Amino acid sequence: MKAGKVVALLIALLTIAAAPVSTVWAASDSVTPGDVLVRPLPGVPAIGEPGDTVEIHPAEGVTIQSLQIVSILNGPYDLQIVGTENGVIKAKIPEDAAPDVYFLVVKSDKGEVTIPNGVWVMKEAPTVLRIAHGTDFHVTSGSKTGFVCGDYFQKSIPEILEYCEHPYALHSYTAADSFMTYYAMTGLQGENVINLMLITGDDVDTSGDSEGYRMFDEAVLHATAAGTPLISIKGNHDHPPTYYTKYVGPRYFYRVIGDFLIIGLDSRGEERHPEMEQLQWMEEVLKAHPGKVPIVLVHHPFWYSTPDGSWGGTIKGYTAFDDSDWKTLTKFISWDWEGKNLEYEDIARYFLQLVEKYNVKLVLAGHIHKDKPILYVDKDGNEHWFYALTTTGAPDKTSNPPSETDKSRGYTKPSWYGSQVIYVYSDGKVEFPLVDEVLTEDKIVSLPVPQKFIVYRQNGKDGTAVKFVNELENAVSGPIVLEIPAGAKVDPEHTNITYTVLGEREIGGTYYMLLNVTVPTGVSQITVVKSADTQAPTVEVGYIYPSKPQPGKQFKVFISASDNVGIREMKVQIISDGKVIAEYPAFSTKPTEVDAAYSTDIPGVDVSKFTIKVIATDFYGNTGETEYTVGESVTTSTSTTGAEEGGSTCGPAALVGLALVPLLLRRRK
């Protein structure tokens, strides 16, 4: 490849990496939700029934001019401002507002924002809170990807290929979006499996990644615009909360949903537990809401182990109000909460006393990237569930099955990309309805979503396409929201799922289509285009690393590709003496982008001269191909899509490329 071409390619890759996802909330990219409001924000909606008054908290110094709610099917409705108290606006939901999860359109002297999941208008308060629990999405604008196939989960392509010939990639954004899309489909407007999503922190991988927060909000939009609300708290990866409070929500808060009281806490960063002032605030909230069933969300788990072991189990017959009992309980409490030398003991003890005193029925957490279910039964016989969930979106900790590296680090219990469904009743009863036995050591107890239900969205200038991978036992039905180009329609010739278009609307400068779909088992797709797609993808091998791979040694292939609608599949063939001797999948490091970098790991090729052939296939079956020949001293590239033939990869530009390309693909610090 010529030196000038390498530089051009790297500039293109840098441009792709820096390109923001579509802005769904602001009329101007310079205005974030948190610039205008403290709450509601995309992670913490206002909640009420028609005719109720909700609170709108403007950011300091911001004057609100008007408030409106709108969804794809309902509204717009103006919210009547009925008063202001201590800077907090009281706004009335219209009596005729249809139950839905609405965008909140806010006009202010600082700008206009359109906030997804802004106001949840309930038909009536639920008597059972059906929760979909997700955590640790670690969404990033860089690359954070694991690989799955059925029950198997591994952290690299060579590892997963030991168990599966055709694996799937789960980028942290894809995992987050798949979780939210699935539970929106099975939520309020679907099969009534759940009616609320609760997220327990680490929404992004790096607190300073503003684009990562935009991507997280995009996934929130896909869930909530389809009719299922969401509440999220922050984790240590969201700390300090400079961007978190601009894009997701406040540090800590509470929400009342009928008979239920949701309290979201901030266990901060390296502190790993809430400060005393926050717990004192929590007690005031509990005092002010007697008779409610309290549910607490906090990122860092309270318990480390039980008499049954570190995996979880039951702790029974103690109370934090007794000194002798407390001394025993400190054996089981996490160092994150009480400190290695009990230096935070007063905070840990106060929290557990609040759990007992106010009969907190459910405490949800994350952070540890594995399931840890614990049932604490106090001395009075009251049950308090503490459930820490495996990661929903980060390929970290233990794989399934555990790799040799996992075992060497002491991680022996397998894990996967998971979620959980939990029912909480108005009498305080807690159920895990989709798990036979949650208090068990010998199996994974979380549900395989998104591990076995993956949604790959592609939004191009000429259309939108979605690839579904459904490895669950049954078809999945319910509503789904797509962003589409203006004038685009579903193409039934290139759609193999059952669908009904429910409505379309432009909101905040973006066109949305709401459909009711049935996604069968297996791999399927839907295309929404302005016209039939006859344009093939463009594809080019950007680089290999190392540039001169040794026979039998692993190397990476970096690919640049683009399409006008979306790329459905990318594969890399190894050709020697005119024969395909191996084939590997390649995966996008920017899964929502149609102009993106792809990569794959080649375990090794046992010859010194061979050809790398890359084939990109779009949702219409159009293919773009390129070949890259690796020799003993030179590598050359040819392309069927019009790319120039190149010469040697040696030279200053190539050396710069070696340094820069891997940096593009690692997570931002």
XYZ file of C-alpha atoms in Angstrom:
669
model
C 0.000 0.000 0.000
C 1.413 3.421 -0.921
C 2.448 5.707 1.945
C 0.010 8.455 0.923
C -2.814 5.949 0.805
C -2.022 4.735 4.339
C -2.186 8.314 5.617
C -5.508 8.891 3.841
C -6.938 5.677 5.251
C -5.839 6.553 8.783
C -7.424 9.998 8.457
C -10.641 8.322 7.313
C -10.537 5.896 10.239
C -9.936 8.749 12.663
C -12.882 10.606 11.160
C -15.076 7.520 11.557
C -13.984 7.091 15.167
C -14.772 10.715 15.945
C -18.157 10.829 14.190
C -20.997 11.204 16.698
C -24.070 9.064 16.653
C -27.321 10.800 15.805
C -28.270 13.414 18.363
C -31.781 12.644 19.538
C -32.323 15.186 22.269
C -31.077 18.589 21.223
C -31.796 21.116 18.522
C -28.110 22.018 18.809
C -25.260 19.597 19.510
C -23.819 22.136 21.931
C -26.820 21.795 24.288
C -27.070 18.622 26.362
C -30.104 17.548 28.428
C -28.257 18.419 31.628
C -27.557 21.946 30.405
C -31.285 22.608 30.600
C -32.646 20.223 33.257
C -31.394 18.510 36.394
C -34.279 16.080 35.984
C -36.106 14.474 34.343
C -33.319 13.168 32.110
C -33.098 10.063 29.877
C -32.170 7.840 32.838
C -34.718 9.204 35.326
C -38.167 10.130 33.923
C -40.933 12.083 35.570
C -43.790 9.697 36.417
C -47.513 10.271 36.785
C -51.028 9.501 35.606
C -53.214 11.766 33.429
C -54.108 14.828 35.476
C -51.180 14.412 37.898
C -48.641 17.124 38.586
C -44.974 16.261 37.995
C -41.811 18.090 39.007
C -39.415 19.626 36.486
C -36.049 20.719 37.906
C -34.338 23.323 35.668
C -30.553 23.627 35.668
C -29.198 26.565 37.596
C -29.839 29.870 35.860
C -32.093 28.344 33.160
C -35.529 29.792 32.421
C -38.053 27.283 31.074
C -40.326 28.763 28.423
C -42.540 25.779 27.547
C -42.912 22.026 28.134
C -44.436 19.491 25.776
C -44.643 15.696 25.626
C -44.855 13.698 22.408
C -44.475 10.063 21.353
C -44.557 8.346 17.968
C -48.255 7.524 18.409
C -49.531 10.146 20.852
C -49.508 13.875 21.407
C -48.098 16.383 21.292
C -49.529 17.583 24.608
C -48.581 20.794 26.355
C -47.703 20.476 30.027
C -49.378 23.256 31.945
C -47.031 25.005 34.355
C -49.134 25.421 37.499
C -46.510 26.825 39.837
C -42.902 27.038 40.965
C -41.566 26.163 44.412
C -37.917 26.673 45.381
C -37.011 26.778 41.703
C -38.831 23.513 40.930
C -41.549 23.743 38.290
C -44.877 22.009 38.899
C -46.330 20.870 35.565
C -49.670 19.163 34.988
C -50.109 16.190 32.686
C -53.253 16.763 30.556
C -56.311 14.753 31.569
C -56.630 13.403 28.033
C -52.983 12.290 27.681
C -52.771 8.692 26.466
C -50.643 6.338 28.586
C -47.172 6.120 27.002
C -43.494 6.879 27.560
C -42.947 10.334 26.076
C -40.183 12.488 24.755
C -40.089 15.708 26.766
C -39.617 18.769 24.562
C -38.218 21.648 26.590
C -37.837 25.184 25.279
C -35.632 27.398 27.399
C -33.502 30.495 27.222
C -30.484 28.204 26.852
C -31.855 26.231 23.922
C -34.334 23.495 23.043
C -33.867 19.851 24.009
C -35.920 16.767 23.185
C -35.378 14.180 25.906
C -36.331 10.508 25.385
C -37.896 8.808 28.423
C -38.762 12.266 29.720
C -42.239 11.566 31.110
C -43.856 8.197 31.818
C -47.637 8.620 31.774
C -49.183 5.557 33.419
C -52.714 4.376 32.751
C -52.797 3.402 36.406
C -50.183 2.625 39.023
C -49.002 -1.009 38.783
C -49.818 -3.436 41.592
C -46.872 -5.614 40.541
C -43.574 -4.096 39.497
C -42.204 -6.371 36.774
C -38.550 -5.422 36.544
C -35.975 -6.146 33.860
C -32.622 -5.700 35.592
C -29.558 -4.790 33.547
C -26.175 -3.504 34.655
C -22.617 -2.712 33.617
C -23.273 -1.923 29.952
C -19.884 -0.164 29.653
C -20.987 1.485 26.393
C -18.004 3.002 24.618
C -17.304 4.970 21.475
C -14.200 2.807 21.150
C -14.083 -0.970 20.981
C -15.206 -3.240 23.820
C -16.366 -6.489 22.273
C -16.875 -10.086 23.344
C -17.945 -13.069 21.266
C -20.857 -15.440 21.815
C -22.457 -18.532 20.369
C -25.379 -20.143 22.175
C -24.307 -20.579 25.797
C -20.654 -19.981 24.978
C -18.997 -16.635 25.694
C -15.306 -15.844 25.151
C -13.286 -12.657 25.083
C -11.535 -13.173 21.733
C -12.237 -14.611 18.300
C -9.644 -17.441 18.544
C -11.112 -18.502 21.898
C -14.731 -18.597 20.679
C -13.752 -20.426 17.470
C -12.719 -23.357 19.659
C -16.417 -23.854 20.444
C -18.312 -22.394 17.504
C -17.802 -22.016 13.769
C -20.099 -19.000 13.361
C -19.877 -16.747 16.448
C -21.477 -13.343 16.938
C -19.848 -10.194 18.247
C -21.343 -8.252 21.127
C -19.924 -4.754 21.230
C -20.908 -3.049 24.469
C -23.366 -0.811 22.566
C -24.889 -3.771 20.707
C -25.372 -5.591 24.010
C -27.017 -2.563 25.627
C -29.274 -1.937 22.645
C -30.218 -5.618 22.365
C -31.171 -5.743 26.063
C -33.324 -2.635 25.754
C -34.909 -3.670 22.459
C -35.810 -7.129 23.795
C -37.402 -5.932 27.011
C -39.239 -3.163 25.167
C -40.683 -5.820 22.869
C -41.779 -7.933 25.831
C -42.818 -4.946 27.944
C -45.963 -2.895 28.411
C -47.179 -3.154 24.834
C -45.963 -6.709 24.315
C -46.357 -9.868 26.364
C -46.442 -8.085 29.751
C -43.289 -9.846 30.910
C -41.990 -6.575 32.388
C -43.160 -3.004 32.891
C -39.946 -1.252 33.966
C -36.217 -1.517 33.248
C -33.810 -0.837 36.137
C -30.118 -0.268 35.379
C -27.550 -0.404 38.196
C -24.628 1.599 36.874
C -21.529 1.672 34.694
C -23.678 2.887 31.825
C -20.507 3.821 29.932
C -16.984 2.471 30.098
C -15.234 5.805 30.627
C -16.807 8.759 32.424
C -15.231 11.266 30.039
C -16.610 9.593 26.883
C -19.392 11.991 25.897
C -20.070 10.059 22.672
C -20.431 6.891 24.742
C -23.181 8.626 26.714
C -24.872 9.669 23.474
C -24.809 6.039 22.377
C -26.247 4.941 25.720
C -29.057 7.482 25.354
C -29.709 6.147 21.847
C -30.274 2.680 23.306
C -32.519 4.197 25.999
C -34.537 5.834 23.238
C -35.054 2.511 21.464
C -36.517 1.035 24.648
C -38.608 3.896 25.888
C -39.976 5.182 22.568
C -41.391 1.666 22.136
C -43.371 2.130 25.349
C -41.313 0.682 28.228
C -39.805 3.101 30.789
C -36.308 2.921 32.267
C -34.545 4.127 35.419
C -30.746 4.120 35.749
C -28.160 4.940 38.407
C -24.455 5.724 38.054
C -21.522 3.392 38.660
C -17.845 3.878 39.326
C -17.123 4.034 35.571
C -19.561 6.977 35.432
C -17.449 8.762 38.058
C -16.765 11.634 38.275
C -20.279 12.432 37.038
C -19.314 15.385 34.834
C -20.987 13.923 31.742
C -23.307 11.551 33.576
C -25.404 14.419 34.959
C -25.568 15.967 31.490
C -26.762 12.848 29.667
C -28.330 10.370 32.095
C -29.496 11.662 35.476
C -28.636 13.021 38.939
C -26.213 11.328 41.339
C -28.994 10.061 43.590
C -32.772 10.405 43.579
C -36.066 8.666 44.308
C -39.196 7.918 42.336
C -42.656 6.832 43.506
C -44.555 4.365 41.319
C -47.881 3.605 42.980
C -47.144 1.389 45.988
C -43.421 1.290 45.208
C -40.557 3.587 46.164
C -37.434 3.435 43.968
C -34.317 4.918 45.607
C -31.220 5.342 43.447
C -27.937 5.746 45.336
C -24.449 6.762 44.219
C -21.674 4.547 45.572
C -19.245 6.905 43.829
C -15.823 5.920 42.434
C -12.915 4.583 44.456
C -14.920 5.262 47.637
C -17.189 2.326 46.625
C -20.067 3.211 48.955
C -22.467 6.136 49.535
C -21.374 8.864 51.937
C -23.151 9.251 55.285
C -25.033 12.373 54.154
C -26.536 10.388 51.273
C -27.776 7.660 53.630
C -29.254 10.300 55.918
C -31.102 11.664 52.887
C -32.262 8.110 52.136
C -33.746 7.791 55.626
C -35.646 11.066 55.205
C -37.089 9.745 51.939
C -38.117 6.468 53.613
C -39.724 8.353 56.506
C -41.677 10.530 54.090
C -43.150 7.522 52.247
C -44.564 5.123 54.841
C -46.455 2.160 53.458
C -44.482 2.077 50.215
C -42.456 -0.972 49.182
C -38.840 0.265 49.014
C -36.466 -0.894 46.265
C -32.867 0.377 46.405
C -30.458 0.589 43.465
C -26.739 0.881 44.254
C -23.817 -0.071 42.026
C -21.439 -1.746 44.500
C -22.837 -4.910 46.160
C -23.228 -4.740 49.940
C -22.385 -8.374 50.696
C -19.235 -10.244 49.746
C -20.259 -13.728 50.921
C -22.636 -15.755 53.077
C -22.227 -18.885 55.229
C -22.921 -20.743 51.958
C -19.910 -19.227 50.186
C -18.791 -16.282 48.061
C -21.249 -17.124 45.262
C -24.221 -15.999 47.419
C -26.792 -17.840 49.497
C -28.667 -17.043 52.702
C -27.789 -15.030 55.812
C -30.383 -15.645 58.479
C -31.241 -14.680 62.052
C -29.149 -11.554 62.633
C -29.801 -7.840 63.094
C -27.592 -4.807 62.537
C -29.016 -3.298 65.741
C -27.278 -5.867 67.967
C -23.531 -5.426 68.597
C -22.816 -9.145 68.797
C -24.789 -9.884 65.636
C -23.101 -7.017 63.863
C -19.664 -8.398 64.683
C -20.680 -11.654 62.982
C -22.195 -9.863 59.988
C -18.971 -7.963 59.271
C -17.463 -11.289 58.142
C -19.832 -11.286 55.176
C -19.980 -7.588 54.209
C -17.941 -6.320 51.250
C -14.769 -4.357 51.963
C -16.146 -1.805 49.521
C -18.768 -0.896 52.116
C -17.050 -1.401 55.471
C -13.361 -0.996 54.562
C -10.579 -3.534 54.974
C -10.009 -2.329 58.531
C -13.678 -1.483 59.234
C -12.906 2.204 58.686
C -16.355 2.696 57.075
C -18.168 0.429 59.505
C -20.599 3.162 60.581
C -21.774 3.616 56.977
C -22.242 -0.117 56.344
C -24.080 -0.627 59.640
C -26.344 2.382 59.132
C -27.301 1.149 55.660
C -28.245 -2.325 56.889
C -30.170 -0.787 59.771
C -32.166 1.242 57.234
C -32.841 -1.930 55.250
C -34.220 -3.606 58.377
C -35.995 -0.609 59.921
C -37.905 0.339 56.768
C -38.223 -3.223 55.452
C -36.411 -2.668 52.159
C -37.425 -5.692 50.115
C -34.981 -5.553 47.219
C -31.471 -4.125 46.764
C -30.146 -4.374 43.191
C -26.460 -3.991 42.323
C -23.836 -4.774 39.658
C -20.098 -4.014 39.472
C -18.707 -7.529 39.991
C -19.735 -8.824 36.514
C -21.141 -12.055 37.897
C -24.336 -13.188 39.605
C -24.418 -13.023 43.382
C -27.950 -13.608 44.801
C -28.201 -13.192 48.585
C -31.278 -13.503 50.790
C -30.875 -11.713 54.119
C -33.477 -12.766 56.686
C -33.318 -10.517 59.751
C -34.029 -11.554 63.326
C -37.726 -10.684 62.941
C -38.023 -13.024 59.945
C -38.312 -10.255 57.329
C -36.787 -11.164 53.954
C -34.510 -8.713 52.133
C -33.185 -9.707 48.705
C -29.752 -8.448 47.612
C -29.144 -9.297 43.961
C -25.914 -8.424 42.116
C -26.221 -9.151 38.405
C -23.611 -10.279 35.915
C -22.571 -7.754 33.289
C -25.104 -7.039 30.536
C -22.628 -5.434 28.161
C -18.934 -5.872 29.043
C -16.740 -8.799 27.934
C -14.830 -8.904 31.223
C -14.313 -11.274 34.161
C -15.120 -14.941 33.628
C -16.008 -16.422 30.247
C -18.165 -19.487 29.621
C -16.500 -21.905 29.934
C -13.738 -20.261 31.995
C -10.519 -19.896 30.019
C -7.110 -20.850 31.370
C -6.440 -17.145 31.923
C -9.666 -16.852 33.916
C -8.690 -19.810 36.089
C -5.221 -18.389 36.726
C -6.883 -15.198 38.024
C -9.156 -17.157 40.331
C -12.324 -16.805 38.215
C -13.831 -20.269 38.029
C -17.605 -19.741 37.919
C -18.705 -19.182 34.298
C -20.574 -16.059 33.262
C -22.178 -14.462 30.219
C -23.964 -11.352 28.969
C -27.041 -11.508 31.169
C -30.082 -9.840 32.673
C -32.789 -10.774 35.155
C -36.552 -10.465 35.507
C -37.800 -9.782 39.030
C -41.371 -9.285 40.222
C -42.101 -7.214 43.321
C -45.675 -7.240 44.634
C -47.458 -4.515 46.597
C -47.290 -6.706 49.722
C -43.480 -6.825 49.435
C -43.178 -10.318 47.991
C -40.176 -10.767 45.641
C -40.084 -13.373 42.860
C -37.653 -14.445 40.146
C -40.341 -15.864 37.820
C -38.121 -17.054 34.956
C -35.513 -18.873 37.085
C -36.268 -22.212 38.724
C -33.892 -21.622 41.642
C -31.932 -18.406 42.077
C -30.092 -19.493 45.236
C -27.893 -22.089 43.604
C -24.163 -22.402 43.155
C -23.942 -24.873 40.327
C -25.316 -22.853 37.417
C -25.672 -19.399 35.910
C -28.882 -17.907 37.287
C -29.208 -14.814 35.086
C -31.100 -14.870 31.785
C -29.234 -15.069 28.434
C -30.404 -11.692 27.143
C -28.650 -10.199 25.236
C -26.433 -13.275 24.834
C -29.097 -15.094 22.807
C -31.104 -12.172 21.414
C -28.892 -9.778 19.472
C -29.967 -6.742 17.461
C -27.576 -5.259 14.896
C -28.856 -1.883 13.681
C -27.475 -0.083 10.623
C -28.610 3.427 9.677
C -27.467 4.559 6.213
C -28.315 7.578 4.105
C -30.626 5.526 1.869
C -32.235 3.285 4.464
C -32.207 1.456 7.756
C -31.642 -2.252 8.248
C -31.684 -4.525 11.298
C -30.252 -8.013 11.629
C -31.735 -10.161 14.410
C -30.064 -13.190 15.972
C -32.624 -15.063 18.063
C -31.228 -18.188 19.741
C -34.004 -18.359 22.324
C -36.467 -21.230 22.170
C -39.389 -19.161 20.865
C -40.158 -16.251 18.576
C -40.153 -12.818 20.215
C -43.002 -10.396 19.502
C -43.636 -6.776 20.364
C -42.950 -3.158 19.414
C -39.668 -1.898 18.000
C -38.551 1.618 17.072
C -36.375 2.370 14.043
C -34.739 5.620 12.974
C -35.363 5.985 9.252
C -34.599 8.398 6.410
C -37.559 10.578 5.494
C -39.774 8.754 3.006
C -38.332 5.282 3.632
C -40.688 2.293 3.706
C -40.384 -1.365 4.711
C -39.237 -3.493 1.770
C -41.141 -6.790 2.130
C -38.917 -8.457 -0.481
C -35.906 -8.108 1.800
C -37.658 -8.506 5.145
C -38.271 -11.964 6.605
C -39.967 -11.130 9.882
C -43.670 -10.530 10.441
C -44.381 -6.823 10.902
C -47.102 -4.198 11.161
C -46.303 -0.503 10.928
C -48.007 1.236 13.855
C -46.957 4.789 13.148
C -44.301 7.251 11.994
C -43.329 10.698 13.244
C -40.548 13.238 13.155
C -39.413 14.135 16.683
C -36.522 16.442 17.410
C -35.360 16.408 13.787
C -35.261 12.580 13.483
C -37.816 10.366 11.704
C -39.004 7.358 13.681
C -41.056 4.332 12.696
C -42.844 2.216 15.328
C -43.651 -1.338 14.307
C -45.047 -4.436 15.921
C -42.873 -7.358 14.860
C -42.401 -11.059 15.413
C -38.768 -12.155 15.307
C -38.491 -15.918 14.647
C -35.748 -18.137 15.963
C -32.601 -18.030 13.877
C -31.196 -15.120 11.879
C -33.600 -12.658 10.274
C -33.776 -9.071 9.077
C -35.910 -6.042 8.273
C -35.067 -3.330 5.731
C -36.633 0.131 5.540
C -35.413 1.950 2.437
C -36.244 4.766 0.074
C -35.776 2.411 -2.906
C -34.360 -1.029 -3.658
C -30.649 -1.134 -2.833
C -28.434 -1.958 -5.820
C -25.260 -0.386 -4.448
C -22.518 -2.755 -3.302
C -20.476 -2.041 -0.171
C -17.010 -0.592 -0.526
C -14.330 -2.472 1.375
C -10.570 -2.243 1.763
C -7.947 -3.884 3.918
C -6.564 -1.024 5.961
C -3.740 -2.819 7.672
C -2.485 -6.066 9.114
C -0.615 -6.258 12.407
C 2.118 -7.206 12.468
C 2.680 -6.122 8.894
C 4.808 -9.212 8.206
C 3.103 -12.050 10.049
C 5.239 -15.072 10.858
C 4.034 -18.512 9.714
C 1.742 -20.036 12.328
C 1.596 -16.840 14.421
C -1.592 -14.889 15.188
C -2.123 -11.526 13.492
C -4.908 -8.958 13.148
C -6.597 -7.641 10.015
C -8.078 -4.139 10.019
C -10.685 -3.310 7.387
C -12.381 -0.104 6.261
C -15.896 -0.490 4.822
C -18.986 1.545 4.009
C -22.462 1.146 2.548
C -25.520 3.255 1.773
C -27.913 1.133 3.916
C -25.927 -1.320 5.989
C -23.453 -4.193 5.943
C -24.980 -7.474 7.085
C -21.892 -9.684 7.132
C -18.124 -9.406 6.790
C -15.819 -12.376 6.323
C -12.129 -12.877 5.713
C -10.800 -15.757 3.642
C -7.213 -17.012 3.612
C -6.233 -18.215 0.127
C -3.126 -20.208 -0.734
C -2.326 -21.676 -4.146
C -5.756 -20.577 -5.347
C -7.644 -22.454 -2.610
C -9.530 -21.115 0.407
C -7.768 -22.747 3.354
C -9.582 -20.876 6.152
C -12.400 -18.412 6.699
C -13.029 -16.105 9.658
C -15.725 -13.561 10.570
C -14.803 -9.892 10.924
C -16.681 -7.524 13.194
C -17.318 -3.806 13.298
C -15.741 -1.668 15.992
C -18.552 0.888 15.411
C -21.602 -1.366 15.101
C -24.190 1.358 14.400
C -22.159 3.045 11.664
C -22.336 2.165 7.977
C -18.893 3.744 7.467
C -16.797 1.832 9.966
C -13.636 -0.020 10.809
C -13.805 -3.813 11.071
C -11.256 -6.219 12.473
C -10.585 -9.883 13.019
C -7.922 -12.107 14.542
C -6.309 -14.744 12.335
C -4.964 -17.593 14.536
C -2.086 -18.161 12.144
C -1.268 -19.232 8.587
C 1.300 -21.979 8.028
C 2.663 -20.550 4.781
C 4.796 -17.479 4.121
C 2.848 -16.239 1.094
C -0.935 -16.054 0.958
C -3.853 -13.826 0.011
C -6.363 -12.241 2.368
C -9.737 -11.882 0.675
C -12.375 -9.751 2.390
C -16.044 -10.043 1.381
C -18.638 -7.547 2.628
C -22.319 -8.397 2.033
C -25.161 -5.935 2.526
C -28.817 -6.615 3.407
C -29.725 -6.984 -0.289
C -27.013 -9.531 -1.026
C -24.774 -7.032 -2.836
C -21.127 -7.822 -2.182
C -17.928 -5.808 -2.137
C -14.618 -7.647 -2.224
C -10.954 -6.844 -1.842
C -7.764 -8.894 -1.821
C -4.549 -8.308 0.071
C -1.515 -10.430 -0.768
C 1.043 -11.154 1.925
C 4.479 -12.218 0.720
C 7.896 -12.762 2.133
C 8.938 -9.137 1.603
C 5.908 -7.143 0.337
C 2.179 -6.938 0.713
C -0.108 -5.759 -2.051
C -3.782 -4.887 -2.165
C -6.369 -5.120 -4.935
C -10.055 -4.316 -4.763
C -13.174 -5.063 -6.806
C -14.670 -1.756 -5.655
C -12.281 0.578 -7.411
C -9.443 0.891 -4.877
C -5.956 1.507 -6.234
C -3.418 -1.266 -6.280
C -0.631 -0.614 -3.822
C 3.013 -1.423 -3.281
C 5.124 -1.925 -0.210
C 3.727 -1.152 3.226
C 7.148 -0.125 4.489
C 7.989 3.517 5.135
C 7.209 6.302 7.654
C 3.465 6.385 7.022
C 3.194 2.657 7.576
C 5.083 2.929 10.850
C 2.708 5.665 11.992
C -0.183 3.390 11.009
C 1.181 0.572 13.141
C 1.091 2.856 16.151
C -2.239 4.552 15.487
C -4.619 1.818 14.343
C -4.563 -0.210 17.587
C -5.034 3.035 19.523
C -8.211 3.741 17.582
C -9.674 0.446 18.670
C -8.947 0.456 22.371
C -11.214 2.137 24.869
C -10.660 5.798 25.575
C -9.201 6.769 28.920
